[in-house]
Amino acid sequence: MVSTDERIAPKKKSSVFDLGTYLVQRKALVEEALDRSLSVVAPEKIYEAMRYSLLAGGKRLRPILCLATCELMGGTVDMAMPTACALEMIHTMSLIHDDLPAMDNDDYRRGKLTNHKVYGDDIAILAGDGLLAYAFEYTAVHTQNVPAQQVLQVIARLGHAVGAAGLVGGQVIDLESEGKSEISLETLHFIHTHKTGALLEACVASGAILAGADAVDLQRLSKYSKNIGLAFQIVDDILDITATQEELGKTAGKDLQAQKATFPSLLGLEQSRQEADRLIAEAIDALAPYGKQGETLRAIAQFITARKH
Ligand code: GRG
C-alpha cells in the first residue's frame, strides 16, 4: 500500500508556501483517515452518533498541528496520523459534551444540529465517552514505526491534557464562573489555558514526541503551543461577538447571553486583539531556530489570528 507520505511528497517540492492550499490538502488527508478509523458495527446507533460528530467537518486544526510538528522534527505523516485522529476524536467528544443542555446547551455545531439534538442526551453522552476511549485505543493499536516508549509518552500526554489537569479542569472553572461578571484576568487565563490551550499543546507535543524530538526542541515547541493556545481562545471570544452564526457554524453571541467573562468583556475588543497578536508574535519567535523549516507552524500561528471562524 502507498503510504500517505509517498502520496504527498511531490506537492512538498513547491518553494512558495501557500497555507490555504496546505490546509485544504491536510484537512482532506485527515478526513480520509478519520473516515477509515471508525466503521459502523453493532450496536449501530452509538457508532452512527460517534461518526455523526467526528465527520461533521471543522477546521481539523488539532490533527494538522500534530502532523506538521512531527514533520518539522523529522518524522512522517504516517507516524503521526493515528495520534492526529485521536486528537480530533478527543476534540470532537469535548464539543459533544460542551453542547449538552447541562453545559453550554447549544443546538448547532459545525453548521449542523448538535449530537444530542439528533440522538438525545443519553446517546450524546455515550458517543462522547465512546470517542474518548477509542482515541486512546486507536493511538496504542495503530501507531507504527515509533518506539513503544514514545507512544506511551504520547498516551500519557493525551490523558493529562483531557483530564482534570486540562480540559476537564478548565471546563469546571468555566462553569463555576458563569454569571460572575467580575472574575479576574488570572481566572480567565486559567480557564482558557486549560479548556482550550491544553489540547493544542498536546497536539504539538505529541507530534514532536512521535518524531523523537529532544528536550530542547520540546521546550521551544511548548513555548510556541502555549502562546497559540491562549491566542486561539482569545480569538474565539472575539469571534463570538463579531462573527455571524453562518460564519461560526454555531450560535453567535452565546458568551454575552450566558454572561460569561471573556477577554473582550474584561479588556475590550481592541486590547484583546492586541493581546492575541502579541501572543502570536511570541509563538513565532520560538520558531526562530528552525528558519525556513518552521514556515508551516509559523503560518498556522498567523492563521489563528486571521481566521473568521
Ligand atoms: C475532555 C473528558 C473531557 C470532557 C469534556 C466539555 C469539556 C470537558 C470541555 C470543554 C472543552 C471545549 C469545548 C473547549 C472549547 C475549545 C474550542 C475553542 C473549540 C472550537 O474549536 P475550533 O474552532 O472548532 O477548532 P472546529 O469545529 O473548527 O474543530
Coordinates of C-alpha atoms and ligand atoms in Angstrom, one line a residue:
M1 CA 0.0 0.0 0.0
V2 CA 1.3 3.5 -0.9
S3 CA 2.0 5.5 2.3
T4 CA 0.5 8.9 2.9
D5 CA 4.0 10.4 2.8
E6 CA 4.6 9.0 -0.7
R7 CA 1.3 10.4 -1.9
I8 CA 2.0 13.9 -0.7
A9 CA 5.8 14.0 -1.5
P10 CA 5.7 15.8 -4.9
K11 CA 3.4 18.6 -3.5
K12 CA 6.1 19.4 -0.9
K13 CA 8.5 20.5 -3.6
S14 CA 6.9 23.9 -4.3
S15 CA 9.2 26.7 -3.0
V16 CA 6.4 29.2 -2.2
F17 CA 4.4 28.1 0.8
D18 CA 0.7 28.6 0.4
L19 CA -1.1 28.0 3.7
G20 CA -4.6 28.0 2.1
T21 CA -3.7 25.1 -0.2
Y22 CA -1.8 23.3 2.6
L23 CA -4.7 23.4 5.0
V24 CA -7.2 22.2 2.3
Q25 CA -4.9 19.2 1.5
R26 CA -4.2 18.3 5.1
K27 CA -7.8 18.6 6.0
A28 CA -8.7 16.2 3.2
L29 CA -6.0 13.7 4.4
V30 CA -7.2 13.9 8.0
E31 CA -10.8 13.4 6.9
E32 CA -10.0 10.3 4.9
A33 CA -8.1 8.9 7.9
L34 CA -11.0 9.7 10.3
D35 CA -13.5 8.1 8.0
R36 CA -11.4 4.9 7.9
S37 CA -10.8 5.0 11.6
L38 CA -14.4 4.2 12.7
S39 CA -16.9 2.0 11.0
V40 CA -20.5 1.3 11.9
V41 CA -20.9 -2.1 13.6
A42 CA -23.5 -3.3 16.2
P43 CA -24.8 -1.6 18.2
E44 CA -25.2 0.7 15.1
K45 CA -26.8 3.6 16.9
I46 CA -23.7 4.5 19.0
Y47 CA -21.3 4.2 16.1
E48 CA -23.6 6.4 14.0
A49 CA -23.7 9.0 16.7
M50 CA -19.9 8.9 17.1
R51 CA -19.4 9.2 13.3
Y52 CA -22.0 12.0 13.0
S53 CA -19.9 14.4 15.0
L54 CA -16.5 13.1 14.1
L55 CA -17.2 13.6 10.4
A56 CA -19.1 16.8 10.7
G57 CA -16.2 19.0 9.4
G58 CA -14.5 21.7 11.3
K59 CA -11.0 23.1 10.6
R60 CA -9.2 20.0 11.7
L61 CA -6.5 22.3 13.2
R62 CA -5.5 19.9 16.0
P63 CA -4.6 16.9 13.8
I64 CA -2.9 19.3 11.3
L65 CA -0.8 20.8 14.1
C66 CA 0.3 17.3 15.2
L67 CA 1.2 16.2 11.7
A68 CA 3.1 19.5 11.0
T69 CA 5.1 19.3 14.2
C70 CA 6.0 15.7 13.6
E71 CA 7.3 16.6 10.1
L72 CA 9.2 19.6 11.5
M73 CA 11.0 17.3 13.9
G74 CA 12.0 14.9 11.1
G75 CA 9.1 12.4 11.4
T76 CA 6.4 11.4 8.8
V77 CA 2.7 11.9 8.3
D78 CA 2.2 8.2 8.6
M79 CA 3.8 8.0 12.0
A80 CA 1.6 10.7 13.4
M81 CA -1.7 10.1 11.7
P82 CA -3.2 7.7 14.3
T83 CA -2.4 10.3 17.1
A84 CA -3.7 13.1 14.9
C85 CA -7.0 11.2 14.5
A86 CA -7.1 10.6 18.3
L87 CA -6.7 14.3 18.9
E88 CA -9.7 15.0 16.7
M89 CA -11.7 12.3 18.4
I90 CA -10.9 13.9 21.8
H91 CA -11.7 17.4 20.5
T92 CA -15.0 16.2 19.0
M93 CA -16.1 14.5 22.2
S94 CA -15.4 17.7 24.2
L95 CA -17.6 19.6 21.7
I96 CA -20.4 17.0 22.1
H97 CA -20.3 17.2 25.9
D98 CA -19.9 21.0 25.9
D99 CA -23.0 21.4 23.8
L100 CA -25.2 19.3 26.1
P101 CA -28.1 21.1 28.0
A102 CA -26.2 20.5 31.3
M103 CA -23.3 22.6 29.9
D104 CA -23.5 25.2 27.1
N105 CA -26.8 24.0 25.8
D106 CA -26.2 24.6 22.1
D107 CA -28.4 23.5 19.2
Y108 CA -25.8 23.9 16.4
R109 CA -22.2 23.0 15.9
R110 CA -20.1 23.0 12.7
G111 CA -23.3 24.1 10.9
K112 CA -25.3 21.0 11.9
L113 CA -27.6 20.1 14.7
T114 CA -25.7 19.1 17.8
N115 CA -25.3 15.5 18.7
H116 CA -27.9 15.5 21.5
K117 CA -30.4 17.3 19.2
V118 CA -30.2 14.4 16.8
Y119 CA -29.6 11.4 19.1
G120 CA -30.8 12.6 22.5
D121 CA -28.8 13.5 25.6
D122 CA -28.2 9.9 26.7
I123 CA -26.7 8.8 23.4
A124 CA -24.7 12.0 23.1
I125 CA -23.0 11.4 26.4
L126 CA -22.2 7.9 25.4
A127 CA -21.0 9.0 22.0
G128 CA -18.6 11.3 23.7
D129 CA -17.4 8.6 26.1
G130 CA -17.0 6.2 23.2
L131 CA -14.9 8.6 21.2
L132 CA -12.7 9.4 24.3
A133 CA -12.0 5.7 25.0
Y134 CA -11.4 5.0 21.3
A135 CA -8.9 7.8 20.9
F136 CA -6.5 6.0 23.4
E137 CA -7.2 2.6 21.9
Y138 CA -6.6 3.9 18.4
T139 CA -3.3 5.5 19.2
A140 CA -2.0 2.4 21.0
V141 CA -3.1 0.0 18.3
H142 CA -2.4 1.9 15.1
T143 CA 0.8 3.8 15.6
Q144 CA 3.6 2.3 13.6
N145 CA 7.3 2.7 13.2
V146 CA 7.6 4.6 16.5
P147 CA 9.4 3.2 19.6
A148 CA 6.9 1.9 22.1
Q149 CA 8.3 4.2 24.8
Q150 CA 7.4 7.3 22.7
V151 CA 3.9 6.0 22.0
L152 CA 3.5 5.5 25.8
Q153 CA 4.7 9.1 26.4
V154 CA 2.1 10.4 23.8
I155 CA -0.7 8.4 25.5
A156 CA 0.3 9.9 28.9
R157 CA 0.3 13.4 27.4
L158 CA -3.2 12.9 26.0
G159 CA -4.5 11.7 29.3
H160 CA -3.0 14.7 31.1
A161 CA -4.4 17.1 28.6
V162 CA -8.0 15.9 28.7
G163 CA -8.4 15.2 32.4
A164 CA -8.8 17.4 35.5
A165 CA -5.3 18.9 34.9
G166 CA -6.5 20.1 31.4
L167 CA -9.8 20.3 29.6
V168 CA -12.0 18.9 32.4
G169 CA -10.4 21.3 35.0
G170 CA -10.8 24.3 32.7
Q171 CA -14.4 23.4 32.0
V172 CA -15.2 23.2 35.7
I173 CA -13.9 26.6 36.4
D174 CA -15.6 28.0 33.3
L175 CA -19.0 26.6 34.5
E176 CA -18.4 28.0 38.0
S177 CA -17.6 31.4 36.6
E178 CA -20.8 31.8 34.6
G179 CA -22.9 34.8 35.6
K180 CA -20.0 36.2 37.7
S181 CA -19.1 39.3 35.8
E182 CA -16.1 40.2 37.9
I183 CA -13.8 37.2 37.6
S184 CA -10.1 38.1 37.5
L185 CA -7.9 38.0 34.4
E186 CA -6.0 35.3 36.2
T187 CA -9.0 33.0 36.4
L188 CA -9.9 33.7 32.8
H189 CA -6.3 32.8 31.9
F190 CA -6.7 29.5 33.8
I191 CA -9.9 28.7 32.0
H192 CA -8.5 29.4 28.6
T193 CA -5.2 27.7 29.0
H194 CA -6.9 24.5 30.4
K195 CA -10.1 24.3 28.4
T196 CA -8.5 25.1 25.1
G197 CA -4.8 25.5 25.4
A198 CA -4.1 22.1 26.9
L199 CA -5.2 20.1 23.9
L200 CA -3.5 22.4 21.4
E201 CA -0.3 22.0 23.5
A202 CA -0.8 18.2 23.4
C203 CA -1.1 18.3 19.6
V204 CA 2.3 19.9 19.2
A205 CA 4.0 17.9 22.0
S206 CA 2.7 14.6 20.7
G207 CA 3.8 15.3 17.1
A208 CA 7.3 16.2 18.4
I209 CA 7.5 13.1 20.7
L210 CA 6.5 10.7 17.9
A211 CA 9.3 12.1 15.8
G212 CA 11.8 11.6 18.7
A213 CA 12.3 15.3 19.5
D214 CA 14.8 16.1 22.3
A215 CA 14.2 18.2 25.4
V216 CA 15.5 21.5 23.8
D217 CA 13.0 21.2 20.9
L218 CA 10.2 20.2 23.2
Q219 CA 10.8 23.3 25.3
R220 CA 10.8 25.6 22.2
L221 CA 7.7 23.9 20.9
S222 CA 6.0 24.2 24.3
K223 CA 6.5 28.0 24.2
Y224 CA 5.0 28.0 20.7
S225 CA 2.0 25.9 21.6
K226 CA 1.2 27.7 24.9
N227 CA 1.1 31.0 23.1
I228 CA -1.0 29.8 20.2
G229 CA -3.4 28.0 22.6
L230 CA -4.2 31.2 24.5
A231 CA -4.4 33.3 21.4
F232 CA -6.8 30.8 19.8
Q233 CA -9.3 31.1 22.7
I234 CA -9.0 34.9 22.8
V235 CA -9.8 35.0 19.0
D236 CA -12.7 32.5 19.8
D237 CA -14.0 35.0 22.3
I238 CA -13.7 37.9 19.8
L239 CA -15.5 35.9 17.1
D240 CA -18.3 35.1 19.4
I241 CA -19.1 38.9 19.3
T242 CA -18.0 39.9 15.8
A243 CA -18.9 36.9 13.6
T244 CA -22.3 35.7 12.4
Q245 CA -23.9 32.3 13.1
E246 CA -23.3 31.3 9.4
E247 CA -19.6 32.0 9.8
L248 CA -19.3 30.2 13.1
G249 CA -21.5 27.2 12.3
K250 CA -22.9 27.6 15.9
T251 CA -25.0 30.2 17.8
A252 CA -23.2 33.6 17.9
G253 CA -23.3 35.8 20.9
K254 CA -23.5 32.9 23.4
D255 CA -20.9 34.4 25.8
L256 CA -22.8 37.6 26.2
Q257 CA -26.1 35.7 26.7
A258 CA -24.6 33.5 29.4
Q259 CA -22.9 36.5 31.0
K260 CA -19.5 34.8 30.6
A261 CA -16.4 36.7 31.4
T262 CA -14.2 36.7 28.3
F263 CA -11.1 38.6 27.1
P264 CA -13.3 41.2 25.3
S265 CA -15.6 41.6 28.3
L266 CA -12.6 42.2 30.6
L267 CA -10.2 44.1 28.2
G268 CA -12.4 45.3 25.4
L269 CA -12.2 44.2 21.8
E270 CA -9.2 46.2 20.7
Q271 CA -7.0 45.3 23.6
S272 CA -8.0 41.6 23.2
R273 CA -6.9 41.7 19.6
Q274 CA -3.6 43.3 20.6
E275 CA -3.1 40.6 23.2
A276 CA -3.8 37.8 20.6
D277 CA -1.3 39.5 18.2
R278 CA 1.3 39.7 20.9
L279 CA 0.9 36.0 21.8
I280 CA 1.2 35.0 18.1
A281 CA 4.4 37.1 17.8
E282 CA 5.8 35.3 20.8
A283 CA 4.9 31.9 19.3
I284 CA 6.6 32.8 16.1
D285 CA 9.7 34.0 18.0
A286 CA 10.0 30.5 19.5
L287 CA 10.3 29.0 16.0
A288 CA 13.3 31.3 15.0
P289 CA 15.9 28.4 15.4
Y290 CA 14.1 26.4 12.7
G291 CA 14.5 29.1 10.0
K292 CA 12.6 28.2 6.8
Q293 CA 11.7 24.7 8.1
G294 CA 9.5 26.4 10.6
E295 CA 7.3 28.1 8.0
T296 CA 4.3 25.8 8.3
L297 CA 4.0 26.2 12.1
R298 CA 4.6 30.0 11.6
A299 CA 1.8 30.2 9.0
I300 CA -0.5 28.2 11.2
A301 CA 0.1 30.7 14.1
Q302 CA -0.7 33.6 11.8
F303 CA -3.9 31.9 10.6
I304 CA -5.1 31.7 14.2
T305 CA -5.5 35.5 14.5
A306 CA -6.6 36.0 10.8
R307 CA -9.3 33.3 10.9
K308 CA -13.0 34.3 10.6
H309 CA -14.5 31.1 12.1
Ligands
GRG1 C1 -12.4 16.1 27.6 C2 -13.2 14.2 29.2 C3 -13.4 15.5 28.5 C4 -14.6 16.1 28.8 C5 -15.0 17.4 28.1 C6 -16.8 19.8 27.9 C7 -15.4 19.7 28.3 C8 -15.0 18.6 29.1 C9 -14.5 20.7 27.9 C10 -14.9 21.8 27.0 C11 -13.8 22.0 26.0 C12 -14.2 23.0 25.0 C13 -15.4 22.7 24.2 C14 -13.3 24.0 24.7 C15 -13.6 25.0 23.6 C16 -12.5 24.7 22.6 C17 -12.8 25.5 21.3 C18 -12.2 26.8 21.1 C19 -13.5 24.9 20.3 C20 -13.6 25.4 19.0 O1 -12.5 24.8 18.2 P1 -12.4 25.0 16.7 O2 -12.7 26.4 16.3 O3 -13.6 24.1 16.2 O4 -11.1 24.4 16.3 P2 -13.7 23.2 14.8 O5 -15.1 23.0 14.6 O6 -13.1 24.0 13.7 O7 -12.9 22.0 15.1

